Amino acid sequence: TETKAFVGFKAGVKDYKLTYYTPEYEVKDTDILAAFRVTPQPGVPPEEAGAAVAAESSTGTWTTVWTDGLTSLDRYKGRCYNIEPVAGEENQYIAYVAYPL
């Protein structure tokens, strides 16, 4: 008989912007706000680059960690709520990220 291993997800990469780019987000008085200068790699949209910064500087990680079940992603994730081009600089953007307290 053949035994098949079960994996809870399919291989591949989920876009950061699906979870961490939230242009409709309204900044709260209690949020910590940050601005990051980003230069996306060729073929990467600026929204994806900004969302990656929000993810990797808050709750996003490539590794499953034991604390994943202890906190709410929707509550604690960083949110890239705006991204705009840097004047006079090609392919450079300012990504605005809000971190809830």
PDB file of C-alpha atoms in Angstrom:
ATOM      1  CA  THR A   1       0.000   0.000   0.000  1.00  0.00           C
ATOM      2  CA  GLU A   2       0.998   3.563  -0.623  1.00  0.00           C
ATOM      3  CA  THR A   3       0.901   6.175   2.113  1.00  0.00           C
ATOM      4  CA  LYS A   4       0.444   9.784   1.082  1.00  0.00           C
ATOM      5  CA  ALA A   5       1.561  12.630   3.272  1.00  0.00           C
ATOM      6  CA  PHE A   6      -1.006  15.332   3.863  1.00  0.00           C
ATOM      7  CA  VAL A   7       0.009  18.959   3.670  1.00  0.00           C
ATOM      8  CA  GLY A   8      -2.361  21.704   4.839  1.00  0.00           C
ATOM      9  CA  PHE A   9      -1.532  24.019   1.935  1.00  0.00           C
ATOM     10  CA  LYS A  10      -0.483  23.900  -1.689  1.00  0.00           C
ATOM     11  CA  ALA A  11       3.026  24.922  -2.642  1.00  0.00           C
ATOM     12  CA  GLY A  12       3.345  28.419  -3.958  1.00  0.00           C
ATOM     13  CA  VAL A  13       3.547  31.964  -2.775  1.00  0.00           C
ATOM     14  CA  LYS A  14       0.604  34.039  -1.646  1.00  0.00           C
ATOM     15  CA  ASP A  15       0.880  37.716  -2.530  1.00  0.00           C
ATOM     16  CA  TYR A  16       1.497  39.929   0.500  1.00  0.00           C
ATOM     17  CA  LYS A  17      -0.869  42.551  -0.878  1.00  0.00           C
ATOM     18  CA  LEU A  18      -3.843  40.220  -0.435  1.00  0.00           C
ATOM     19  CA  THR A  19      -3.478  40.553   3.342  1.00  0.00           C
ATOM     20  CA  TYR A  20      -1.230  43.521   4.111  1.00  0.00           C
ATOM     21  CA  TYR A  21      -2.130  46.176   1.495  1.00  0.00           C
ATOM     22  CA  THR A  22      -5.245  47.931   2.766  1.00  0.00           C
ATOM     23  CA  PRO A  23      -5.735  51.308   1.048  1.00  0.00           C
ATOM     24  CA  GLU A  24      -9.191  51.619   2.629  1.00  0.00           C
ATOM     25  CA  TYR A  25      -7.719  51.477   6.161  1.00  0.00           C
ATOM     26  CA  GLU A  26      -8.444  54.532   8.300  1.00  0.00           C
ATOM     27  CA  VAL A  27      -5.514  55.382  10.554  1.00  0.00           C
ATOM     28  CA  LYS A  28      -6.343  55.427  14.280  1.00  0.00           C
ATOM     29  CA  ASP A  29      -4.923  57.751  16.943  1.00  0.00           C
ATOM     30  CA  THR A  30      -3.404  54.717  18.659  1.00  0.00           C
ATOM     31  CA  ASP A  31      -1.563  53.374  15.586  1.00  0.00           C
ATOM     32  CA  ILE A  32       2.194  53.617  15.264  1.00  0.00           C
ATOM     33  CA  LEU A  33       2.874  55.114  11.825  1.00  0.00           C
ATOM     34  CA  ALA A  34       5.982  54.569   9.734  1.00  0.00           C
ATOM     35  CA  ALA A  35       7.130  55.525   6.253  1.00  0.00           C
ATOM     36  CA  PHE A  36       9.531  53.291   4.323  1.00  0.00           C
ATOM     37  CA  ARG A  37      11.353  54.075   1.095  1.00  0.00           C
ATOM     38  CA  VAL A  38      11.092  51.020  -1.149  1.00  0.00           C
ATOM     39  CA  THR A  39      12.552  50.063  -4.518  1.00  0.00           C
ATOM     40  CA  PRO A  40      10.589  47.111  -5.914  1.00  0.00           C
ATOM     41  CA  GLN A  41      12.421  44.408  -7.833  1.00  0.00           C
ATOM     42  CA  PRO A  42      11.651  44.261 -11.589  1.00  0.00           C
ATOM     43  CA  GLY A  43       8.144  42.938 -12.146  1.00  0.00           C
ATOM     44  CA  VAL A  44       6.999  43.578  -8.558  1.00  0.00           C
ATOM     45  CA  PRO A  45       4.197  46.153  -8.230  1.00  0.00           C
ATOM     46  CA  PRO A  46       4.811  48.921  -5.662  1.00  0.00           C
ATOM     47  CA  GLU A  47       1.740  47.800  -3.678  1.00  0.00           C
ATOM     48  CA  GLU A  48       3.253  44.327  -3.288  1.00  0.00           C
ATOM     49  CA  ALA A  49       6.584  45.792  -2.138  1.00  0.00           C
ATOM     50  CA  GLY A  50       4.844  48.012   0.429  1.00  0.00           C
ATOM     51  CA  ALA A  51       2.722  45.113   1.634  1.00  0.00           C
ATOM     52  CA  ALA A  52       5.857  42.964   2.014  1.00  0.00           C
ATOM     53  CA  VAL A  53       7.385  45.626   4.267  1.00  0.00           C
ATOM     54  CA  ALA A  54       4.196  45.711   6.365  1.00  0.00           C
ATOM     55  CA  ALA A  55       4.145  41.923   6.637  1.00  0.00           C
ATOM     56  CA  GLU A  56       7.785  41.283   7.401  1.00  0.00           C
ATOM     57  CA  SER A  57       7.952  44.113   9.935  1.00  0.00           C
ATOM     58  CA  SER A  58       4.916  42.819  11.840  1.00  0.00           C
ATOM     59  CA  THR A  59       3.220  39.404  11.744  1.00  0.00           C
ATOM     60  CA  GLY A  60       4.460  37.928   8.457  1.00  0.00           C
ATOM     61  CA  THR A  61       7.092  35.216   8.350  1.00  0.00           C
ATOM     62  CA  TRP A  62       8.102  32.369   6.066  1.00  0.00           C
ATOM     63  CA  THR A  63       8.158  29.996   9.013  1.00  0.00           C
ATOM     64  CA  THR A  64       5.264  28.550  10.985  1.00  0.00           C
ATOM     65  CA  VAL A  65       5.886  29.493  14.596  1.00  0.00           C
ATOM     66  CA  TRP A  66       4.219  28.231  17.749  1.00  0.00           C
ATOM     67  CA  THR A  67       2.718  31.660  18.505  1.00  0.00           C
ATOM     68  CA  ASP A  68       0.659  31.686  15.279  1.00  0.00           C
ATOM     69  CA  GLY A  69      -2.408  30.416  17.115  1.00  0.00           C
ATOM     70  CA  LEU A  70      -2.050  32.850  20.014  1.00  0.00           C
ATOM     71  CA  THR A  71      -2.584  36.143  18.238  1.00  0.00           C
ATOM     72  CA  SER A  72      -5.045  37.514  15.751  1.00  0.00           C
ATOM     73  CA  LEU A  73      -3.500  38.375  12.387  1.00  0.00           C
ATOM     74  CA  ASP A  74      -6.277  40.838  11.579  1.00  0.00           C
ATOM     75  CA  ARG A  75      -5.745  42.613  14.886  1.00  0.00           C
ATOM     76  CA  TYR A  76      -1.952  42.872  14.962  1.00  0.00           C
ATOM     77  CA  LYS A  77      -0.776  42.941  11.346  1.00  0.00           C
ATOM     78  CA  GLY A  78       0.946  45.979   9.896  1.00  0.00           C
ATOM     79  CA  ARG A  79      -1.069  47.623   7.151  1.00  0.00           C
ATOM     80  CA  CYS A  80       0.368  49.366   4.109  1.00  0.00           C
ATOM     81  CA  TYR A  81      -2.395  51.936   3.697  1.00  0.00           C
ATOM     82  CA  ASN A  82      -0.765  54.189   1.107  1.00  0.00           C
ATOM     83  CA  ILE A  83       2.116  54.143  -1.332  1.00  0.00           C
ATOM     84  CA  GLU A  84       3.290  57.011  -3.484  1.00  0.00           C
ATOM     85  CA  PRO A  85       6.164  57.601  -5.901  1.00  0.00           C
ATOM     86  CA  VAL A  86       9.248  59.509  -4.760  1.00  0.00           C
ATOM     87  CA  ALA A  87       9.413  62.711  -6.803  1.00  0.00           C
ATOM     88  CA  GLY A  88      12.264  62.670  -9.303  1.00  0.00           C
ATOM     89  CA  GLU A  89      13.279  59.059  -8.546  1.00  0.00           C
ATOM     90  CA  GLU A  90      12.501  56.231 -10.929  1.00  0.00           C
ATOM     91  CA  ASN A  91      10.969  53.104  -9.373  1.00  0.00           C
ATOM     92  CA  GLN A  92      11.181  54.396  -5.798  1.00  0.00           C
ATOM     93  CA  TYR A  93       8.191  54.738  -3.508  1.00  0.00           C
ATOM     94  CA  ILE A  94       7.238  55.725   0.010  1.00  0.00           C
ATOM     95  CA  ALA A  95       5.154  53.001   1.655  1.00  0.00           C
ATOM     96  CA  TYR A  96       3.078  54.179   4.612  1.00  0.00           C
ATOM     97  CA  VAL A  97       2.465  51.485   7.218  1.00  0.00           C
ATOM     98  CA  ALA A  98       0.237  51.555  10.303  1.00  0.00           C
ATOM     99  CA  TYR A  99       0.881  49.237  13.247  1.00  0.00           C
ATOM    100  CA  PRO A 100      -1.969  48.831  15.739  1.00  0.00           C
ATOM    101  CA  LEU A 101      -1.251  48.876  19.463  1.00  0.00           C
TER     102      LEU A 101
END
